[in-house]
Amino acid sequence: MADDNKDFEPILVGFFCNWCTSTAADLAGTTRLQYPPNIRPIRTMCSGSVDPIYILRALLSGADGIIIGGCNPGDCHYVSGNYKARRRIAGLKTILDTLGLENDRVWLKWISAAEGQKFAVTMRDFTEKIKELGPSPFRKNWSV
Amino acid sequence: MARIGVFLCYCNLRAAGALNKDDVTAAVSSLSDVVHASAAEDLCLDPTCAHLQQQITADNLDGVVITTCSAATHEENLRRVLASQGLQSHQVEIVDLEDYFSWPRFETAEETTARVIEALDNAVAKIRGAQALPGVTTRITKRALVIGGGIAGIQTSLDIADAGYEVLLVEKTSSIGGHMLQYAEVFPTLDCPQCIGTPKMVEVGQHPNITIMAYSEIESVSGSVGDFTVKIRKKATYVDWDKCNGCGICQQKCLTPVASEYNQQLPFNQAKAISIPFAQAVPNKPVINREVCGHFTTGLCQVCSQICPLQAIDYDQQDTILEEKVGAIVVTAGFDLMPKKEISEFYDDPDIVHGLEFERVLCPSGPTAGVVRRPSDGKEPKEVVFVSCIGSRDPEHGVSYCSRVCCMYLAKQALLYRHVVHDGQAYVFYMDQRTTGKGYEEFVQRAVEEYGVMYLRGRVSKIFRDGDTLRVQGADTLTGQKVDIACDMVVLGMAMMPSEGAKDLARKLGIATNEYGFIAEAHPKLRPLETSVAGIYVAGTAQGPRDIPDSVAMGSGAASSVLELFSQDEVVTDTLAAAGNEG
């Protein structure tokens, strides 16, 4: 398994809130921080606007991991969007467990606009973690 | 059927990044609805984007995807050009190519190229499905709220008020003026801040367009640019400020002495439970300190209420919450020094003071009337050691940033000390001299050459009491020798931190801060006065450590940003809404 994973390049999707994590991604790029190219960043207005359906759809379409990035607790631009995201992701993780999918494939992280470094490190850790977990079992039912 | 054009903006910088532009344009050309795909050189260099405009007309495009470097800097300009071509915001999609894809991965060209093609595919799909939404129009309330009455807040308020708009200046203590008024003299010109600051405070107090709400704090903020609703808590002062004329008899007669907060709790003089913080306070009205006041602690004392000739004392006063409408907010919440107790390595001793305490000792209108005395026994110190970078540039014990002003104020304090104590000796321990301001380096040279201040490059390892004196041990890294100085007093150049409660305030405003609590600007270089929320601006040390001239300049800058907003009657907010479409 470990050998298989060496060449495995996971497909990762990121939903990043406009106010914090997207800006951090921008900062990471501007400061030329390096991180693996596996992540497909999608800018959303708020982590609270990420419907769990988007995540499930992405997983069912063959994504190996999903990461949602929002503002730190208390710092949400829309006051409470990140708390809503937190509740939704907690609920979603129980569904993933039921489906028999490792719930570690979905990450929710708070990365503020000033934390370009943290963004790059998180992307690196996330890619590594998913490489460790291997390809999503949903991929088998899916002809890539 | 959409007619979409894809433009891959390209410049020499891209050569450093990892991307094969020909592969990208070839792949994108084959997407459905894409009628044009090309690499366009340096879109940002031509203000008219002539190439874009020509292509839009030539191919009759009704949708455009553009890749840029940081969208934060380029998106608005590009959208403006495209709007002039009749393209509405939903017909334009900007892909932040450099910062999201190219720069982070210049070692993995192939994968990055693949990723960019995917992103462009997504952007094209988004335009294909997007529909127009009407913008939201907000009328601008031409009234500004300034939070914090230090020198930055004062300057901001005056500039906005002079332009003819109403300003609400909220200050959490009972007087405006801020830290600047506590200083002895200010570098590099050695003016007296009481002399140059108080006229400005009085001007604020007299200005018909400025309402000072002292002893008040922000409770909550809602709304958006042009139309904020702010709840302000007016804390109970137990004195009816409308009746009070500031005669000060109450504080003369009050029976309960307390350490003066304004004088940094130095032992030389004491304030009273009812007091006006300093003689030049604006508004010049007293506040009762409920924690220590005899009336509130024992219920027996009523001296102030009996002595007040205007019956202004009101022990039953309660906090009140006022609701105000404003169109713009400027945060000038200032700084506090890192508390001495954070640095536990140093012996806790009354004669080890921080910069602000020593300012009060040196200040001619301070508790010692400008006579330099040490807190423990009131003796004139003959040898004083100044230590810079305490907490600053020290991630182990404090913060990793440089506080910017300590090099200068320690030089100034050493100079002022020598000015008053002619037979005294001042030593300054420093890591580096960072004196980047007009006349600053010359000032330090003057302290060394004219006033004989001895500069020692190196860090202090230990400060401890040895009988009547303090011993400072450290190293002089220029000579490579250990240094052991017996002195009478030590002054620590403590790190500047965001003011207490700044983090809470930022949360109430919904604006971002950095890890230390300094307010984050919208762009570190190009938008230093805007915060992450439109209509909320920042000035002074709330944004990061800086000196007085910079704070004043920033205050004026923030005011002009507010005035720019107020020059319009309404703002149109672009809308973006997503809906799931299954299948």
Short mmCIF file of C-alpha atoms in Angstrom, two decimals, chain B residues 35-390:
data_model
loop_
_atom_site.label_atom_id
_atom_site.label_comp_id
_atom_site.label_asym_id
_atom_site.label_seq_id
_atom_site.Cartn_x
_atom_site.Cartn_y
_atom_site.Cartn_z
CA VAL B 35 -14.27 31.47 -29.33
CA HIS B 36 -10.98 33.08 -28.45
CA ALA B 37 -8.02 32.04 -26.34
CA SER B 38 -4.69 33.81 -26.34
CA ALA B 39 -1.74 34.77 -24.23
CA ALA B 40 -1.88 38.53 -23.83
CA GLU B 41 1.31 40.24 -22.82
CA ASP B 42 1.35 42.63 -19.86
CA LEU B 43 -2.35 43.49 -19.61
CA CYS B 44 -1.64 45.57 -16.53
CA LEU B 45 0.76 47.89 -18.36
CA ASP B 46 -1.80 49.35 -20.75
CA PRO B 47 -4.48 51.28 -18.89
CA THR B 48 -6.90 50.91 -21.79
CA CYS B 49 -6.17 47.22 -22.33
CA ALA B 50 -6.44 47.98 -26.07
CA HIS B 51 -5.73 44.38 -26.96
CA LEU B 52 -8.64 43.17 -24.83
CA GLN B 53 -10.98 45.78 -26.19
CA GLN B 54 -10.14 44.98 -29.81
CA GLN B 55 -10.60 41.29 -29.27
CA ILE B 56 -13.94 41.77 -27.52
CA THR B 57 -15.24 43.76 -30.50
CA ALA B 58 -13.63 41.53 -33.12
CA ASP B 59 -15.06 38.32 -31.72
CA ASN B 60 -18.20 39.90 -30.33
CA LEU B 61 -17.43 38.37 -26.92
CA ASP B 62 -20.07 38.28 -24.22
CA GLY B 63 -17.94 36.55 -21.62
CA VAL B 64 -14.31 37.03 -20.62
CA VAL B 65 -11.94 34.99 -18.47
CA ILE B 66 -8.65 36.64 -17.52
CA THR B 67 -5.76 35.25 -15.54
CA THR B 68 -3.82 37.70 -13.41
CA CYS B 69 -1.25 37.88 -10.70
CA SER B 70 -2.83 38.79 -7.37
CA ALA B 71 -6.49 39.43 -8.16
CA ALA B 72 -6.54 41.70 -5.14
CA THR B 73 -4.52 44.27 -7.07
CA HIS B 74 -5.72 43.76 -10.65
CA GLU B 75 -9.34 42.63 -10.54
CA GLU B 76 -10.90 46.06 -10.11
CA ASN B 77 -8.99 47.71 -12.96
CA LEU B 78 -9.77 44.91 -15.36
CA ARG B 79 -13.43 44.86 -14.45
CA ARG B 80 -13.59 48.61 -15.04
CA VAL B 81 -12.19 48.26 -18.57
CA LEU B 82 -14.54 45.40 -19.33
CA ALA B 83 -17.52 47.29 -17.92
CA SER B 84 -16.72 50.08 -20.37
CA GLN B 85 -17.03 47.44 -23.08
CA GLY B 86 -20.51 46.62 -21.89
CA LEU B 87 -19.60 43.44 -20.05
CA GLN B 88 -21.42 43.07 -16.75
CA SER B 89 -19.76 41.63 -13.69
CA HIS B 90 -21.28 38.16 -14.12
CA GLN B 91 -19.76 37.99 -17.61
CA VAL B 92 -16.24 38.42 -16.29
CA GLU B 93 -14.24 35.89 -14.34
CA ILE B 94 -10.77 36.59 -12.97
CA VAL B 95 -8.48 33.65 -12.21
CA ASP B 96 -5.77 34.49 -9.70
CA LEU B 97 -3.23 32.53 -11.65
CA GLU B 98 0.11 33.67 -10.32
CA ASP B 99 -0.66 33.51 -6.64
CA TYR B 100 -2.91 30.47 -6.65
CA PHE B 101 -1.12 28.32 -9.20
CA SER B 102 2.09 29.55 -10.66
CA TRP B 103 4.25 30.97 -7.89
CA PRO B 104 3.60 28.25 -5.33
CA ARG B 105 4.78 25.54 -7.70
CA PHE B 106 7.59 26.51 -9.95
CA GLU B 107 9.15 23.10 -9.67
CA THR B 108 6.21 21.21 -11.10
CA ALA B 109 5.49 22.74 -14.49
CA GLU B 110 3.42 19.95 -15.95
CA GLU B 111 1.06 19.57 -13.04
CA THR B 112 0.70 23.30 -12.65
CA THR B 113 -0.22 23.66 -16.31
CA ALA B 114 -2.82 20.92 -15.91
CA ARG B 115 -4.21 22.63 -12.83
CA VAL B 116 -4.48 25.97 -14.63
CA ILE B 117 -6.34 24.36 -17.53
CA GLU B 118 -8.80 22.89 -15.03
CA ALA B 119 -9.25 26.24 -13.33
CA LEU B 120 -9.91 27.96 -16.66
CA ASP B 121 -12.37 25.21 -17.59
CA ASN B 122 -14.19 25.93 -14.32
CA ALA B 123 -14.16 29.68 -14.92
CA VAL B 124 -15.59 29.21 -18.42
CA ALA B 125 -18.30 26.93 -17.00
CA LYS B 126 -19.12 29.55 -14.39
CA ILE B 127 -19.58 32.28 -17.00
CA ARG B 128 -21.64 29.95 -19.13
CA GLY B 129 -24.14 29.48 -16.33
CA ALA B 130 -24.02 32.91 -14.70
CA GLN B 131 -26.93 35.30 -14.76
CA ALA B 132 -27.11 39.01 -14.05
CA LEU B 133 -28.13 40.15 -10.60
CA PRO B 134 -28.97 43.73 -9.71
CA GLY B 135 -26.50 45.45 -7.38
CA VAL B 136 -27.54 46.71 -3.95
CA THR B 137 -27.54 50.47 -3.56
CA THR B 138 -26.85 52.03 -0.17
CA ARG B 139 -27.20 55.73 0.60
CA ILE B 140 -24.16 57.04 2.41
CA THR B 141 -24.64 58.51 5.88
CA LYS B 142 -22.09 61.31 5.79
CA ARG B 143 -21.01 61.05 9.38
CA ALA B 144 -17.85 59.35 10.62
CA LEU B 145 -17.00 57.42 13.76
CA VAL B 146 -13.43 57.60 15.03
CA ILE B 147 -12.53 55.02 17.67
CA GLY B 148 -9.69 56.18 19.92
CA GLY B 149 -8.74 59.73 20.84
CA GLY B 150 -4.96 59.53 20.61
CA ILE B 151 -2.98 61.69 18.24
CA ALA B 152 -3.99 59.62 15.19
CA GLY B 153 -7.68 59.81 16.14
CA ILE B 154 -7.40 63.53 16.83
CA GLN B 155 -5.85 64.20 13.42
CA THR B 156 -8.43 62.03 11.63
CA SER B 157 -11.31 63.74 13.43
CA LEU B 158 -10.03 67.24 12.70
CA ASP B 159 -9.45 66.55 9.01
CA ILE B 160 -12.92 65.05 8.50
CA ALA B 161 -14.59 67.75 10.59
CA ASP B 162 -12.75 70.56 8.78
CA ALA B 163 -14.10 69.21 5.49
CA GLY B 164 -17.58 69.83 6.84
CA TYR B 165 -18.71 66.41 8.02
CA GLU B 166 -19.85 65.39 11.45
CA VAL B 167 -17.47 63.23 13.51
CA LEU B 168 -18.17 61.12 16.55
CA LEU B 169 -14.94 60.57 18.49
CA VAL B 170 -15.21 57.70 20.95
CA GLU B 171 -12.50 57.40 23.62
CA LYS B 172 -12.43 54.74 26.31
CA THR B 173 -10.64 56.82 28.95
CA SER B 174 -12.08 60.05 30.32
CA SER B 175 -9.90 62.32 28.16
CA ILE B 176 -8.62 62.39 24.62
CA GLY B 177 -4.89 62.86 24.05
CA GLY B 178 -3.67 59.30 24.23
CA HIS B 179 -0.15 58.21 25.09
CA MET B 180 1.50 61.18 23.41
CA LEU B 181 0.38 63.47 26.23
CA GLN B 182 2.21 61.27 28.75
CA TYR B 183 5.60 61.75 27.18
CA ALA B 184 8.25 64.08 28.55
CA GLU B 185 9.48 65.53 25.30
CA VAL B 186 9.24 64.03 21.85
CA PHE B 187 12.06 63.08 19.48
CA PRO B 188 13.88 64.30 17.49
CA THR B 189 12.97 67.95 18.00
CA LEU B 190 12.35 67.71 21.75
CA ASP B 191 9.11 69.64 21.66
CA CYS B 192 6.92 69.28 24.65
CA PRO B 193 3.94 67.09 23.71
CA GLN B 194 1.74 68.91 26.20
CA CYS B 195 2.49 72.13 24.30
CA ILE B 196 1.97 70.74 20.81
CA GLY B 197 -0.73 68.22 21.67
CA THR B 198 -3.08 70.22 23.85
CA PRO B 199 -3.92 72.87 21.23
CA LYS B 200 -5.08 70.05 18.99
CA MET B 201 -7.12 68.55 21.81
CA VAL B 202 -8.73 71.91 22.50
CA GLU B 203 -9.46 72.32 18.80
CA VAL B 204 -11.23 68.95 18.84
CA GLY B 205 -13.14 69.99 21.96
CA GLN B 206 -14.25 73.28 20.39
CA HIS B 207 -14.98 72.00 16.90
CA PRO B 208 -18.68 72.37 16.02
CA ASN B 209 -18.56 69.20 13.88
CA ILE B 210 -16.94 66.93 16.48
CA THR B 211 -18.77 65.21 19.30
CA ILE B 212 -16.39 63.69 21.84
CA MET B 213 -17.76 60.67 23.63
CA ALA B 214 -15.16 60.13 26.33
CA TYR B 215 -15.29 57.26 28.80
CA SER B 216 -17.24 55.27 26.23
CA GLU B 217 -16.68 52.00 24.41
CA ILE B 218 -18.03 50.33 21.31
CA GLU B 219 -20.67 47.79 22.20
CA SER B 220 -21.58 46.44 18.76
CA VAL B 221 -21.44 47.36 15.10
CA SER B 222 -23.76 46.28 12.31
CA GLY B 223 -24.44 47.35 8.74
CA SER B 224 -22.04 47.95 5.90
CA VAL B 225 -20.11 50.68 4.10
CA GLY B 226 -22.06 53.94 4.06
CA ASP B 227 -24.60 52.69 6.56
CA PHE B 228 -23.24 51.37 9.85
CA THR B 229 -25.26 51.23 13.05
CA VAL B 230 -23.06 51.47 16.12
CA LYS B 231 -24.04 50.90 19.71
CA ILE B 232 -21.84 52.83 22.12
CA ARG B 233 -21.68 52.19 25.84
CA LYS B 234 -21.33 55.43 27.77
CA LYS B 235 -19.80 54.18 31.00
CA ALA B 236 -21.07 55.62 34.26
CA THR B 237 -18.77 58.36 35.56
CA TYR B 238 -20.99 59.08 38.60
CA VAL B 239 -20.60 62.73 37.72
CA ASP B 240 -23.16 64.61 35.66
CA TRP B 241 -20.81 66.06 33.04
CA ASP B 242 -23.50 68.45 31.81
CA LYS B 243 -23.59 70.15 35.20
CA CYS B 244 -19.86 69.82 36.06
CA ASN B 245 -17.64 72.73 35.10
CA GLY B 246 -14.37 70.98 35.90
CA CYS B 247 -13.49 73.18 38.91
CA GLY B 248 -11.70 70.23 40.57
CA ILE B 249 -12.80 70.91 44.17
CA CYS B 250 -14.04 67.31 44.39
CA GLN B 251 -10.62 65.84 43.75
CA GLN B 252 -8.99 68.25 46.18
CA LYS B 253 -11.35 67.27 48.95
CA CYS B 254 -11.72 63.56 48.21
CA LEU B 255 -10.50 61.44 51.13
CA THR B 256 -9.38 58.38 49.17
CA PRO B 257 -5.96 58.54 47.53
CA VAL B 258 -5.16 56.03 44.80
CA ALA B 259 -2.16 55.41 42.58
CA SER B 260 -2.47 57.48 39.42
CA GLU B 261 -3.02 55.41 36.33
CA TYR B 262 -2.06 58.33 34.17
CA ASN B 263 1.28 58.55 35.99
CA GLN B 264 1.80 54.82 35.59
CA GLN B 265 1.15 54.17 39.29
CA LEU B 266 4.46 55.73 40.27
CA PRO B 267 4.74 56.40 44.00
CA PHE B 268 5.61 60.10 43.74
CA ASN B 269 2.13 61.49 43.86
CA GLN B 270 -1.34 60.13 44.11
CA ALA B 271 -4.61 60.71 42.43
CA LYS B 272 -7.93 60.55 44.22
CA ALA B 273 -10.88 58.22 43.87
CA ILE B 274 -12.59 61.04 42.01
CA SER B 275 -10.20 62.61 39.56
CA ILE B 276 -9.46 64.30 36.29
CA PRO B 277 -6.51 62.34 34.81
CA PHE B 278 -4.34 65.38 34.03
CA ALA B 279 -4.59 69.13 34.05
CA GLN B 280 -5.07 69.58 30.30
CA ALA B 281 -7.73 66.87 29.94
CA VAL B 282 -10.39 67.32 27.26
CA PRO B 283 -13.14 67.05 28.40
CA ASN B 284 -11.91 68.38 31.71
CA LYS B 285 -14.36 66.39 33.82
CA PRO B 286 -13.79 63.94 36.67
CA VAL B 287 -14.71 60.28 36.99
CA ILE B 288 -15.25 58.32 40.20
CA ASN B 289 -13.26 55.10 40.47
CA ARG B 290 -15.91 52.80 41.87
CA GLU B 291 -13.42 50.17 43.00
CA VAL B 292 -11.82 52.41 45.61
CA CYS B 293 -14.31 55.23 46.23
CA GLY B 294 -15.37 55.45 49.90
CA HIS B 295 -18.98 55.85 48.94
CA PHE B 296 -19.09 52.67 46.91
CA THR B 297 -16.87 50.57 49.18
CA THR B 298 -18.23 51.57 52.61
CA GLY B 299 -21.34 53.58 51.81
CA LEU B 300 -20.29 56.18 54.37
CA CYS B 301 -18.42 58.85 52.43
CA GLN B 302 -20.30 61.58 50.58
CA VAL B 303 -17.62 64.28 50.60
CA CYS B 304 -17.61 64.99 46.87
CA SER B 305 -21.37 65.16 46.55
CA GLN B 306 -21.55 67.55 49.54
CA ILE B 307 -18.71 69.76 48.39
CA CYS B 308 -19.70 70.04 44.71
CA PRO B 309 -21.09 73.54 44.21
CA LEU B 310 -23.10 72.41 41.19
CA GLN B 311 -24.58 69.20 42.68
CA ALA B 312 -23.05 67.29 39.75
CA ILE B 313 -22.23 64.10 41.68
CA ASP B 314 -24.67 61.30 40.88
CA TYR B 315 -23.87 58.06 42.68
CA ASP B 316 -26.81 56.32 40.99
CA GLN B 317 -25.64 56.94 37.45
CA GLN B 318 -25.80 53.87 35.19
CA ASP B 319 -24.08 52.93 31.95
CA THR B 320 -26.17 54.04 29.00
CA ILE B 321 -26.15 52.60 25.51
CA LEU B 322 -26.55 54.97 22.59
CA GLU B 323 -27.25 53.98 19.03
CA GLU B 324 -25.62 56.03 16.28
CA LYS B 325 -25.70 55.87 12.48
CA VAL B 326 -22.42 56.48 10.65
CA GLY B 327 -21.17 55.98 7.11
CA ALA B 328 -17.51 55.29 7.82
CA ILE B 329 -15.42 54.13 10.76
CA VAL B 330 -11.76 54.85 11.49
CA VAL B 331 -10.03 52.67 14.08
CA THR B 332 -7.26 54.51 15.92
CA ALA B 333 -7.24 52.33 19.01
CA GLY B 334 -3.54 52.78 19.68
CA PHE B 335 -1.13 50.64 21.69
CA ASP B 336 -0.12 49.57 25.16
CA LEU B 337 3.34 48.58 26.32
CA MET B 338 3.90 44.92 27.00
CA PRO B 339 3.52 44.48 30.78
CA LYS B 340 6.84 44.12 32.63
CA LYS B 341 5.69 40.91 34.27
CA GLU B 342 5.74 39.18 30.86
CA ILE B 343 9.54 39.18 31.07
CA SER B 344 10.06 37.13 34.18
CA GLU B 345 13.83 36.85 33.74
CA PHE B 346 14.26 40.24 35.30
CA TYR B 347 14.14 40.83 38.98
CA ASP B 348 10.91 42.50 40.01
CA ASP B 349 12.07 45.78 41.48
CA PRO B 350 10.53 49.25 41.81
CA ASP B 351 13.67 50.77 40.28
CA ILE B 352 13.31 48.75 37.10
CA VAL B 353 10.81 50.81 35.14
CA HIS B 354 9.51 50.67 31.60
CA GLY B 355 9.73 53.43 29.03
CA LEU B 356 6.37 54.99 29.76
CA GLU B 357 7.06 55.14 33.51
CA PHE B 358 10.37 56.90 32.89
CA GLU B 359 8.61 59.34 30.55
CA ARG B 360 6.45 60.38 33.47
CA VAL B 361 9.52 60.73 35.72
CA LEU B 362 11.22 62.97 33.13
CA CYS B 363 8.11 64.97 32.31
CA PRO B 364 8.20 68.55 33.67
CA SER B 365 4.45 68.33 34.30
CA GLY B 366 4.77 64.79 35.68
CA PRO B 367 4.60 63.52 39.25
CA THR B 368 8.16 64.62 40.10
CA ALA B 369 7.87 67.95 38.27
CA GLY B 370 10.72 66.92 36.01
CA VAL B 371 13.19 66.13 38.80
CA VAL B 372 14.61 62.69 38.09
CA ARG B 373 14.00 60.46 41.09
CA ARG B 374 13.91 56.75 41.45
CA PRO B 375 10.72 55.07 42.68
CA SER B 376 12.17 53.04 45.58
CA ASP B 377 13.53 55.87 47.75
CA GLY B 378 13.11 59.05 45.74
CA LYS B 379 16.89 59.55 45.36
CA GLU B 380 18.33 61.06 42.20
CA PRO B 381 19.81 58.16 40.20
CA LYS B 382 23.44 58.77 39.25
CA GLU B 383 23.72 55.87 36.87
CA VAL B 384 20.88 54.68 34.67
CA VAL B 385 20.94 51.71 32.33
CA PHE B 386 18.58 51.67 29.37
CA VAL B 387 17.89 48.32 27.73
CA SER B 388 16.31 48.11 24.29
CA CYS B 389 14.43 45.27 22.62
CA ILE B 390 12.71 43.97 25.74
#
